[in-house]
Tab-separated table of C-alpha atoms in Angstrom:
chain	number	residue	atom	x	y	z
A	1	UNK	CA	55.256	-19.767	2.838
A	2	UNK	CA	53.119	-17.403	4.920
A	3	UNK	CA	52.553	-20.184	7.463
A	4	UNK	CA	56.306	-20.864	7.570
A	5	UNK	CA	57.061	-17.167	8.139
A	6	UNK	CA	54.452	-17.128	10.903
A	7	UNK	CA	56.054	-20.169	12.516
A	8	UNK	CA	59.510	-18.585	12.214
A	9	UNK	CA	58.381	-15.292	13.775
A	10	UNK	CA	56.508	-17.232	16.480
A	11	UNK	CA	59.674	-19.217	17.236
A	12	UNK	CA	61.730	-16.026	17.307
A	13	UNK	CA	59.225	-14.490	19.760
A	14	UNK	CA	59.302	-17.589	21.931
A	15	UNK	CA	63.094	-17.424	22.004
A	16	UNK	CA	63.029	-13.697	22.740
A	17	UNK	CA	60.663	-14.108	25.709
A	18	UNK	CA	63.224	-15.694	28.080
A	19	UNK	CA	65.749	-13.118	26.889
A	20	UNK	CA	63.334	-10.345	27.918
A	21	UNK	CA	62.761	-11.987	31.282
A	22	UNK	CA	66.532	-12.326	31.679
A	23	UNK	CA	67.024	-8.654	30.792
A	24	UNK	CA	64.366	-7.665	33.350
A	25	UNK	CA	66.126	-9.782	35.981
A	26	UNK	CA	69.476	-8.248	35.069
A	27	UNK	CA	68.025	-4.748	35.256
A	28	UNK	CA	66.317	-5.457	38.563
A	29	UNK	CA	69.538	-6.908	39.925
A	30	UNK	CA	71.290	-3.644	39.023
A	31	UNK	CA	68.484	-1.224	39.945
A	32	UNK	CA	68.215	-0.449	43.661
A	33	UNK	CA	64.925	-1.625	45.132
A	34	UNK	CA	62.722	1.122	46.590
A	35	UNK	CA	62.260	0.298	50.285
A	36	UNK	CA	58.908	1.465	51.608
A	37	UNK	CA	57.706	1.373	55.196
A	38	UNK	CA	54.011	1.355	56.153
A	39	UNK	CA	52.996	2.104	59.756
A	40	UNK	CA	49.727	0.347	60.649
A	41	UNK	CA	48.316	-2.978	59.453
A	42	UNK	CA	44.637	-2.116	59.126
A	43	UNK	CA	42.855	-1.681	55.778
A	44	UNK	CA	44.691	1.600	55.016
A	45	UNK	CA	48.113	0.032	55.570
A	46	UNK	CA	47.435	-3.150	53.632
A	47	UNK	CA	45.720	-1.456	50.695
A	48	UNK	CA	48.613	1.023	50.418
A	49	UNK	CA	51.130	-1.842	50.433
A	50	UNK	CA	49.082	-3.873	47.943
A	51	UNK	CA	48.906	-1.034	45.397
A	52	UNK	CA	52.638	-0.221	45.622
A	53	UNK	CA	53.649	-3.895	45.220
A	54	UNK	CA	51.276	-4.389	42.296
A	55	UNK	CA	52.484	-1.372	40.320
A	56	UNK	CA	56.224	-1.382	41.098
A	57	UNK	CA	57.993	-4.694	40.416
A	58	UNK	CA	61.036	-3.792	42.489
A	59	UNK	CA	59.460	-2.220	45.578
A	60	UNK	CA	59.839	-3.906	48.951
A	61	UNK	CA	57.283	-3.003	51.617
A	62	UNK	CA	57.618	-3.533	55.379
A	63	UNK	CA	54.471	-3.138	57.495
A	64	UNK	CA	54.839	-2.234	61.201
A	65	UNK	CA	52.032	-2.792	63.751
A	66	UNK	CA	51.941	-1.987	67.472
A	67	UNK	CA	49.906	-5.121	68.345
A	68	UNK	CA	51.252	-8.632	67.764
A	69	UNK	CA	48.234	-9.306	65.481
A	70	UNK	CA	47.375	-7.596	62.175
A	71	UNK	CA	44.269	-6.213	60.389
A	72	UNK	CA	43.261	-3.305	62.677
A	73	UNK	CA	39.575	-2.426	62.531
A	74	UNK	CA	38.742	-5.434	60.335
A	75	UNK	CA	39.563	-7.576	63.374
A	76	UNK	CA	38.623	-5.143	66.140
A	77	UNK	CA	35.941	-2.883	64.621
A	78	UNK	CA	33.745	-4.945	62.293
A	79	UNK	CA	30.766	-6.434	64.169
A	80	UNK	CA	31.113	-10.141	65.085
A	81	UNK	CA	27.882	-10.952	63.194
A	82	UNK	CA	29.252	-9.433	59.954
A	83	UNK	CA	31.791	-12.135	58.978
A	84	UNK	CA	31.412	-11.368	55.256
A	85	UNK	CA	32.989	-7.921	55.803
A	86	UNK	CA	36.071	-9.648	57.248
A	87	UNK	CA	36.736	-11.513	53.976
A	88	UNK	CA	39.171	-8.736	52.991
A	89	UNK	CA	41.572	-10.455	55.419
A	90	UNK	CA	42.162	-13.050	52.650
A	91	UNK	CA	43.381	-10.278	50.306
A	92	UNK	CA	45.596	-8.795	53.037
A	93	UNK	CA	47.054	-12.222	53.833
A	94	UNK	CA	47.926	-12.697	50.153
A	95	UNK	CA	49.764	-9.337	50.232
A	96	UNK	CA	51.606	-10.182	53.481
A	97	UNK	CA	52.805	-13.510	52.023
A	98	UNK	CA	54.420	-11.783	49.035
A	99	UNK	CA	58.198	-12.261	49.002
A	100	UNK	CA	58.481	-8.458	48.682
A	101	UNK	CA	56.373	-7.752	51.775
A	102	UNK	CA	57.193	-8.275	55.447
A	103	UNK	CA	55.079	-7.786	58.586
A	104	UNK	CA	56.535	-6.712	61.937
A	105	UNK	CA	54.010	-6.796	64.776
A	106	UNK	CA	54.563	-5.798	68.401
A	107	UNK	CA	56.442	-2.630	67.363
A	108	UNK	CA	55.100	0.748	68.535
A	109	UNK	CA	56.302	3.509	66.221
A	110	UNK	CA	56.895	6.699	68.208
A	111	UNK	CA	57.985	4.686	71.260
A	112	UNK	CA	60.059	1.642	70.192
A	113	UNK	CA	61.354	3.391	67.079
A	114	UNK	CA	60.981	6.985	65.891
A	115	UNK	CA	59.637	8.157	62.543
A	116	UNK	CA	63.029	9.851	61.911
A	117	UNK	CA	64.770	6.480	62.369
A	118	UNK	CA	62.341	4.882	59.912
A	119	UNK	CA	63.020	7.684	57.423
A	120	UNK	CA	66.759	6.943	57.687
A	121	UNK	CA	66.122	3.280	56.899
A	122	UNK	CA	63.538	3.615	54.076
A	123	UNK	CA	63.096	5.628	50.889
A	124	UNK	CA	59.487	6.423	51.888
A	125	UNK	CA	57.415	6.090	55.070
A	126	UNK	CA	53.590	5.879	54.919
A	127	UNK	CA	51.628	6.535	58.140
A	128	UNK	CA	48.404	4.492	58.127
A	129	UNK	CA	47.891	4.052	61.855
A	130	UNK	CA	44.191	4.963	62.032
A	131	UNK	CA	42.264	6.510	64.904
A	132	UNK	CA	43.217	5.247	68.361
A	133	UNK	CA	40.932	7.586	70.322
A	134	UNK	CA	37.325	8.795	70.386
A	135	UNK	CA	35.720	12.209	70.310
A	136	UNK	CA	34.461	13.340	73.708
A	137	UNK	CA	31.016	14.770	74.453
A	138	UNK	CA	32.456	17.638	76.480
A	139	UNK	CA	29.473	17.738	78.865
A	140	UNK	CA	29.174	17.437	82.663
A	141	UNK	CA	28.859	13.871	83.958
A	142	UNK	CA	30.416	12.055	81.027
A	143	UNK	CA	32.942	10.428	83.371
A	144	UNK	CA	30.258	8.872	85.574
A	145	UNK	CA	30.163	5.103	85.964
A	146	UNK	CA	27.943	3.601	83.245
A	147	UNK	CA	29.112	5.979	80.490
A	148	UNK	CA	31.349	4.442	77.797
A	149	UNK	CA	32.675	5.438	74.419
A	150	UNK	CA	31.435	3.339	71.504
A	151	UNK	CA	35.080	2.717	70.608
A	152	UNK	CA	35.804	1.109	73.995
A	153	UNK	CA	32.560	-0.918	73.962
A	154	UNK	CA	33.181	-2.231	70.423
A	155	UNK	CA	36.802	-2.977	71.381
A	156	UNK	CA	35.522	-4.906	74.420
A	157	UNK	CA	33.220	-7.277	72.549
A	158	UNK	CA	35.706	-7.620	69.664
A	159	UNK	CA	38.709	-8.515	71.834
A	160	UNK	CA	40.847	-5.372	71.489
A	161	UNK	CA	43.517	-5.927	74.170
A	162	UNK	CA	43.301	-2.404	75.650
A	163	UNK	CA	39.534	-2.823	76.270
A	164	UNK	CA	39.510	-6.413	77.545
A	165	UNK	CA	38.919	-5.335	81.169
A	166	UNK	CA	36.110	-2.840	80.447
A	167	UNK	CA	33.398	-4.800	82.361
A	168	UNK	CA	30.448	-2.613	81.268
A	169	UNK	CA	27.543	-2.556	83.713
A	170	UNK	CA	24.555	-4.079	81.878
A	171	UNK	CA	22.297	-4.303	84.951
A	172	UNK	CA	19.836	-1.583	83.825
A	173	UNK	CA	16.841	-2.006	81.513
A	174	UNK	CA	17.416	1.075	79.297
A	175	UNK	CA	20.508	2.028	77.307
A	176	UNK	CA	21.010	5.277	75.406
A	177	UNK	CA	23.353	5.404	72.427
A	178	UNK	CA	24.340	8.911	71.334
A	179	UNK	CA	24.824	8.890	67.569
A	180	UNK	CA	23.073	7.775	64.401
A	181	UNK	CA	25.863	5.972	62.530
A	182	UNK	CA	26.502	2.317	61.673
A	183	UNK	CA	28.609	1.831	64.824
A	184	UNK	CA	25.633	2.986	66.945
A	185	UNK	CA	23.401	0.418	65.210
A	186	UNK	CA	26.068	-2.286	65.617
A	187	UNK	CA	26.103	-1.684	69.380
A	188	UNK	CA	22.296	-1.664	69.614
A	189	UNK	CA	22.164	-4.947	67.677
A	190	UNK	CA	24.787	-6.604	69.886
A	191	UNK	CA	22.945	-5.455	73.046
A	192	UNK	CA	19.607	-6.849	71.817
A	193	UNK	CA	20.609	-9.888	69.722
A	194	UNK	CA	19.455	-13.348	70.830
A	195	UNK	CA	22.399	-15.121	72.484
A	196	UNK	CA	22.094	-18.078	70.090
A	197	UNK	CA	22.934	-15.666	67.252
A	198	UNK	CA	26.017	-14.313	69.004
A	199	UNK	CA	27.295	-17.739	70.106
A	200	UNK	CA	28.016	-18.605	66.474
A	201	UNK	CA	30.188	-15.494	65.940
A	202	UNK	CA	33.761	-14.602	66.959
A	203	UNK	CA	32.531	-12.356	69.802
A	204	UNK	CA	34.804	-12.828	72.817
A	205	UNK	CA	33.912	-15.395	75.443
A	206	UNK	CA	33.917	-12.876	78.308
A	207	UNK	CA	31.627	-10.389	76.544
A	208	UNK	CA	29.239	-13.199	75.591
A	209	UNK	CA	29.083	-14.198	79.274
A	210	UNK	CA	28.353	-10.558	80.250
A	211	UNK	CA	25.636	-10.219	77.584
A	212	UNK	CA	24.049	-13.472	78.825
A	213	UNK	CA	23.480	-11.728	82.192
A	214	UNK	CA	22.420	-8.396	80.627
A	215	UNK	CA	19.175	-6.793	81.834
A	216	UNK	CA	19.077	-4.313	78.933
A	217	UNK	CA	15.820	-4.656	77.032
A	218	UNK	CA	15.338	-1.162	75.619
A	219	UNK	CA	17.828	0.807	73.515
A	220	UNK	CA	17.330	4.393	72.326
A	221	UNK	CA	19.562	5.914	69.656
A	222	UNK	CA	19.539	9.716	69.841
A	223	UNK	CA	20.948	12.232	67.352
A	224	UNK	CA	21.161	16.033	67.169
A	225	UNK	CA	19.616	16.211	63.692
A	226	UNK	CA	16.669	14.661	61.870
A	227	UNK	CA	15.827	11.492	59.882
A	228	UNK	CA	17.272	12.975	56.667
A	229	UNK	CA	20.707	13.372	58.280
A	230	UNK	CA	21.231	9.897	59.792
A	231	UNK	CA	24.616	8.435	58.867
A	232	UNK	CA	23.744	4.715	59.079
A	233	UNK	CA	23.048	2.704	55.938
A	234	UNK	CA	20.006	0.688	54.863
A	235	UNK	CA	21.642	-2.721	55.416
A	236	UNK	CA	22.291	-1.998	59.095
A	237	UNK	CA	18.820	-0.480	59.580
A	238	UNK	CA	17.151	-3.509	57.963
A	239	UNK	CA	19.107	-5.846	60.262
A	240	UNK	CA	17.792	-3.954	63.298
A	241	UNK	CA	14.203	-3.973	62.020
A	242	UNK	CA	14.342	-7.739	61.391
A	243	UNK	CA	16.124	-8.634	64.636
A	244	UNK	CA	14.163	-11.527	66.231
A	245	UNK	CA	12.473	-10.816	69.560
A	246	UNK	CA	12.758	-7.041	69.203
A	247	UNK	CA	10.311	-4.341	68.274
A	248	UNK	CA	11.220	-1.043	66.565
A	249	UNK	CA	9.636	2.045	68.138
A	250	UNK	CA	9.652	4.957	65.684
A	251	UNK	CA	7.389	7.979	66.128
A	252	UNK	CA	5.329	8.619	62.939
A	253	UNK	CA	5.294	12.365	63.772
A	254	UNK	CA	9.090	12.481	63.201
A	255	UNK	CA	8.527	11.571	59.547
A	256	UNK	CA	5.651	13.904	58.622
A	257	UNK	CA	6.116	15.342	55.129
A	258	UNK	CA	9.399	13.523	54.549
A	259	UNK	CA	8.115	11.409	51.655
A	260	UNK	CA	7.893	14.549	49.532
A	261	UNK	CA	11.205	15.887	50.849
A	262	UNK	CA	13.113	12.803	49.623
A	263	UNK	CA	11.458	12.509	46.202
A	264	UNK	CA	14.518	13.964	44.468
A	265	UNK	CA	17.115	12.789	47.002
A	266	UNK	CA	19.869	10.371	45.917
A	267	UNK	CA	18.574	6.793	45.772
A	268	UNK	CA	20.327	5.449	48.926
A	269	UNK	CA	18.962	8.340	51.056
A	270	UNK	CA	15.491	7.947	49.511
A	271	UNK	CA	15.324	4.186	50.175
A	272	UNK	CA	16.664	4.601	53.719
A	273	UNK	CA	14.072	7.279	54.575
A	274	UNK	CA	11.243	5.258	53.000
A	275	UNK	CA	12.186	2.242	55.131
A	276	UNK	CA	12.134	4.371	58.315
A	277	UNK	CA	8.717	5.817	57.343
A	278	UNK	CA	7.325	2.344	56.570
A	279	UNK	CA	8.589	1.034	59.938
A	280	UNK	CA	7.160	4.032	61.833
A	281	UNK	CA	3.711	3.577	60.281
A	282	UNK	CA	3.595	-0.207	60.529
A	283	UNK	CA	1.292	-1.728	63.111
A	284	UNK	CA	3.284	-3.895	65.524
A	285	UNK	CA	3.547	-7.436	64.206
A	286	UNK	CA	1.058	-9.826	65.760
A	287	UNK	CA	3.715	-11.886	67.445
A	288	UNK	CA	5.235	-8.690	68.817
A	289	UNK	CA	1.825	-7.621	70.091
A	290	UNK	CA	1.425	-10.990	71.802
A	291	UNK	CA	4.925	-10.717	73.229
A	292	UNK	CA	4.107	-7.238	74.560
A	293	UNK	CA	2.754	-8.920	77.667
A	294	UNK	CA	6.236	-10.336	78.237
A	295	UNK	CA	7.773	-6.898	77.456
A	296	UNK	CA	9.802	-7.698	74.330
A	297	UNK	CA	13.095	-6.029	73.665
A	298	UNK	CA	12.665	-2.659	71.993
A	299	UNK	CA	14.782	-0.117	70.184
A	300	UNK	CA	13.974	3.289	68.786
A	301	UNK	CA	15.363	6.399	67.131
A	302	UNK	CA	15.120	9.820	68.783
A	303	UNK	CA	15.784	12.861	66.613
A	304	UNK	CA	16.750	16.506	67.208
A	305	UNK	CA	18.097	15.925	70.693
A	306	UNK	CA	21.489	17.169	71.811
A	307	UNK	CA	23.003	15.861	75.103
A	308	UNK	CA	23.709	18.616	77.643
A	309	UNK	CA	24.466	16.729	80.844
A	310	UNK	CA	24.762	13.151	82.081
A	311	UNK	CA	22.655	13.035	85.250
A	312	UNK	CA	23.982	11.214	88.339
A	313	UNK	CA	22.189	8.946	90.796
A	314	UNK	CA	21.526	10.322	94.298
A	315	UNK	CA	24.944	9.129	95.526
A	316	UNK	CA	26.603	10.960	92.607
A	317	UNK	CA	28.343	7.774	91.439
A	318	UNK	CA	26.398	6.396	88.483
A	319	UNK	CA	24.393	7.555	85.488
A	320	UNK	CA	20.610	7.733	85.879
A	321	UNK	CA	19.765	9.655	82.709
A	322	UNK	CA	20.731	12.343	80.222
A	323	UNK	CA	19.392	15.886	79.939
A	324	UNK	CA	18.799	16.678	76.284
A	325	UNK	CA	18.282	19.989	74.507
A	326	UNK	CA	15.603	19.808	71.827
A	327	UNK	CA	16.846	21.227	68.534
A	328	UNK	CA	15.471	22.631	65.299
A	329	UNK	CA	17.216	22.368	61.961
A	330	UNK	CA	18.623	25.295	60.046
A	331	UNK	CA	19.281	24.523	56.392
A	332	UNK	CA	18.548	21.211	54.719
A	333	UNK	CA	20.155	17.949	53.671
A	334	UNK	CA	23.581	16.898	54.958
A	335	UNK	CA	24.606	20.477	55.730
A	336	UNK	CA	21.622	21.142	58.058
A	337	UNK	CA	22.687	22.442	61.474
A	338	UNK	CA	21.011	21.587	64.780
A	339	UNK	CA	20.180	24.695	66.830
A	340	UNK	CA	18.836	24.391	70.426
A	341	UNK	CA	15.212	25.574	70.809
A	342	UNK	CA	15.576	26.279	74.541
A	343	UNK	CA	13.380	23.316	75.498
A	344	UNK	CA	14.845	20.442	77.494
A	345	UNK	CA	13.889	16.879	78.345
A	346	UNK	CA	15.332	14.162	80.519
A	347	UNK	CA	15.741	10.622	79.291
A	348	UNK	CA	16.128	7.941	81.943
A	349	UNK	CA	18.801	5.299	81.343
A	350	UNK	CA	21.422	3.357	83.275
A	351	UNK	CA	23.872	2.928	80.402
A	352	UNK	CA	25.158	5.613	78.012
A	353	UNK	CA	27.264	4.842	74.948
A	354	UNK	CA	28.756	7.777	73.108
A	355	UNK	CA	29.052	6.999	69.391
A	356	UNK	CA	29.992	10.409	67.992
A	357	UNK	CA	33.148	9.438	66.144
A	358	UNK	CA	36.725	8.234	66.391
A	359	UNK	CA	39.770	10.504	66.542
A	360	UNK	CA	43.392	10.120	65.422
A	361	UNK	CA	46.255	11.087	67.719
A	362	UNK	CA	49.710	12.489	66.909
A	363	UNK	CA	52.294	9.710	66.632
A	364	UNK	CA	55.646	11.447	66.883
A	365	UNK	CA	56.748	15.072	67.476
A	366	UNK	CA	58.537	14.995	64.089
A	367	UNK	CA	55.210	14.539	62.227
A	368	UNK	CA	52.990	17.609	61.623
A	369	UNK	CA	49.503	17.165	63.106
A	370	UNK	CA	46.291	19.184	62.833
A	371	UNK	CA	44.785	18.762	66.314
A	372	UNK	CA	41.575	20.563	65.390
A	373	UNK	CA	40.666	18.088	62.626
A	374	UNK	CA	42.607	15.134	64.030
A	375	UNK	CA	44.545	14.524	60.797
A	376	UNK	CA	48.061	14.799	59.393
A	377	UNK	CA	48.098	17.813	56.998
A	378	UNK	CA	48.677	16.376	53.517
A	379	UNK	CA	48.250	16.839	49.795
A	380	UNK	CA	47.007	13.603	48.139
A	381	UNK	CA	48.751	11.709	50.941
A	382	UNK	CA	52.051	13.642	50.794
A	383	UNK	CA	52.690	15.008	54.306
A	384	UNK	CA	53.043	18.793	54.128
A	385	UNK	CA	56.598	19.984	54.562
A	386	UNK	CA	58.163	16.529	55.054
A	387	UNK	CA	59.434	15.002	51.780
A	388	UNK	CA	59.379	11.196	51.747
A	389	UNK	CA	56.625	11.030	54.380
A	390	UNK	CA	53.063	10.039	53.392
A	391	UNK	CA	49.763	9.144	55.076
A	392	UNK	CA	46.662	7.129	54.199
A	393	UNK	CA	43.319	6.169	55.737
A	394	UNK	CA	41.652	7.861	58.692
A	395	UNK	CA	44.785	9.707	59.816
A	396	UNK	CA	44.831	11.295	56.350
A	397	UNK	CA	41.164	12.229	55.865
A	398	UNK	CA	39.412	11.760	59.223
A	399	UNK	CA	37.425	8.792	60.579
A	400	UNK	CA	34.739	8.555	57.893
A	401	UNK	CA	33.585	5.997	55.365
A	402	UNK	CA	33.601	2.218	55.061
A	403	UNK	CA	36.392	-0.185	54.027
A	404	UNK	CA	35.937	0.544	50.302
A	405	UNK	CA	36.379	4.292	51.017
A	406	UNK	CA	39.647	3.520	52.777
A	407	UNK	CA	40.718	1.286	49.891
A	408	UNK	CA	40.292	4.071	47.314
A	409	UNK	CA	41.940	6.606	49.615
A	410	UNK	CA	44.935	4.297	50.180
A	411	UNK	CA	45.316	3.624	46.464
A	412	UNK	CA	45.494	7.423	45.973
A	413	UNK	CA	48.324	7.728	48.509
A	414	UNK	CA	50.117	4.712	47.006
A	415	UNK	CA	49.812	6.389	43.602
A	416	UNK	CA	51.514	9.508	45.034
A	417	UNK	CA	54.401	7.312	46.248
A	418	UNK	CA	54.650	5.598	42.824
A	419	UNK	CA	54.633	8.961	41.006
A	420	UNK	CA	57.359	10.319	43.283
A	421	UNK	CA	59.463	7.212	42.617
A	422	UNK	CA	58.960	7.593	38.872
A	423	UNK	CA	59.759	11.307	38.820
A	424	UNK	CA	62.855	10.887	40.975
A	425	UNK	CA	61.418	12.915	43.861
A	426	UNK	CA	62.327	9.874	45.965
A	427	UNK	CA	65.990	9.145	45.322
A	428	UNK	CA	66.461	5.373	45.196
A	429	UNK	CA	70.010	5.576	43.788
A	430	UNK	CA	71.241	5.433	47.382
A	431	UNK	CA	70.240	2.027	48.812
A	432	UNK	CA	68.464	1.966	52.163
A	433	UNK	CA	68.781	-0.868	54.651
A	434	UNK	CA	65.106	-1.111	55.620
A	435	UNK	CA	64.530	-3.681	58.351
A	436	UNK	CA	68.260	-4.463	58.294
A	437	UNK	CA	68.776	-1.161	60.124
A	438	UNK	CA	65.496	-1.110	62.076
A	439	UNK	CA	65.902	-4.680	63.369
A	440	UNK	CA	69.241	-3.766	64.960
A	441	UNK	CA	67.753	-0.699	66.674
A	442	UNK	CA	64.802	-2.729	67.997
A	443	UNK	CA	67.108	-5.498	69.301
A	444	UNK	CA	69.197	-2.922	71.148
A	445	UNK	CA	65.973	-1.701	72.829
A	446	UNK	CA	64.780	-5.184	73.775
A	447	UNK	CA	61.923	-5.228	71.254
A	448	UNK	CA	61.187	-8.524	69.502
A	449	UNK	CA	58.908	-8.140	66.466
A	450	UNK	CA	56.244	-10.711	65.527
A	451	UNK	CA	56.465	-12.019	61.950
A	452	UNK	CA	53.496	-12.859	59.728
A	453	UNK	CA	54.177	-16.608	60.039
A	454	UNK	CA	54.133	-16.180	63.839
A	455	UNK	CA	50.768	-14.386	63.525
A	456	UNK	CA	49.574	-17.400	61.528
A	457	UNK	CA	50.410	-19.614	64.542
A	458	UNK	CA	48.285	-17.325	66.766
A	459	UNK	CA	45.544	-17.428	64.122
A	460	UNK	CA	45.600	-21.259	64.010
A	461	UNK	CA	45.351	-21.422	67.824
A	462	UNK	CA	42.357	-19.045	67.831
A	463	UNK	CA	40.586	-21.025	65.107
A	464	UNK	CA	41.206	-24.316	66.971
A	465	UNK	CA	39.812	-22.870	70.220
A	466	UNK	CA	36.802	-21.502	68.330
A	467	UNK	CA	36.110	-24.845	66.668
A	468	UNK	CA	35.906	-26.500	70.088
A	469	UNK	CA	33.220	-23.937	71.059
A	470	UNK	CA	31.344	-24.021	67.723
A	471	UNK	CA	32.621	-20.550	66.723
A	472	UNK	CA	34.763	-19.336	63.795
A	473	UNK	CA	37.502	-18.423	66.300
A	474	UNK	CA	38.067	-17.605	69.968
A	475	UNK	CA	40.205	-14.464	70.010
A	476	UNK	CA	43.134	-14.298	72.385
A	477	UNK	CA	42.740	-10.923	74.102
A	478	UNK	CA	45.966	-10.779	76.139
A	479	UNK	CA	49.082	-9.761	74.135
A	480	UNK	CA	51.320	-11.593	76.651
A	481	UNK	CA	49.437	-14.834	75.963
A	482	UNK	CA	49.866	-14.247	72.207
A	483	UNK	CA	53.627	-13.798	72.660
A	484	UNK	CA	53.955	-16.848	74.929
A	485	UNK	CA	52.146	-18.929	72.319
A	486	UNK	CA	54.849	-18.159	69.728
A	487	UNK	CA	57.702	-18.571	72.221
A	488	UNK	CA	58.590	-14.890	72.656
């Protein structure tokens, strides 16, 4: 009897299941779909879209990108020899292929279409366009030939279209990188890596050719503060220490007494400092000592040095060195401040790379922007004073953190959008046209967007070209060539 009742109730449940699905379909057919627009297709944009789609069954998300190709800094910022970091592209591709998500590349918001026009077409607009500029040193001589921003240099070897013609001069033997972050270490590693290593990566063909002719064999990384304030992580430091054919040059005096100072520090900081100390005290490896005769490639960290002036060659055209102010630290830990001591030194170099941070730019006069901090003023991603407008990623919190930081930050913004939908702050009772309206505006202005399936054609072409050269891909660096490839 009990078994029979169980069977009956099980059958009733099984019959009810399609009815529930049918009810959900009926409801969704009647309920207006929230139309959300995301500006920017880097990690911030895709993670925001992913979270909204996952937690709202009706939402439709359109992602706009100024380049024909997606993925932002995952494609153009992550080092070529870090392919594992680029695996997030698989997750983003899965999101873009959702039938409730659409990608529109080759559309510059603020030029081809305004934020106000997007707001007319969508229930909510999320700005996730990242940091398209770099912080400047603000010192004499920084515009001399041979001085580059890290952003431009990274863009050059990663195939960012705007940096494809950089042609950095690598004819000197000593390079100075200003900054102690992971990007600074990435650049040092690319400058000093054996070519056979780089040939197997997706580094661009033209930058590989330039690096093959490079005369750089010594790279200094200088920072205003001390070893306890470096911003790079242990993985990147270990890669530099183990780089074949190179020798780390760390001054043991820089690390005096630091073992005690880090005893109670958080574990990542403690392990990082211990590795620097160990490297500073280590006798050069035998093979390195043997190679000394052939002058191996070297790299080193310089602490408590603040750049004051880029020094020109006699003809006033190129960089020949940097004048540095020696500093002392006031305070301790991450909040320690570097204060000039009054002493100066000159460091000779023919190449200067400024790696002191990225910077977001205002997108549209209609969007509030805090120029001092380079962010859009917001509260948990809600843009101050503009209902229905949101932001995520670097333009929301500043250019800090790794991809996982951006993921969590974007989920927070997406959650704000979801809450506002739930509470009725965003009124979805009035349908919005979304791309139906935007597409017409773009057509009238002669703008032809690139779809995700068209990006996949570009992707396939890059992979095929790479395969022929024994690389994962050969990036196309000219947007016009990308557009020709897909028949635009």
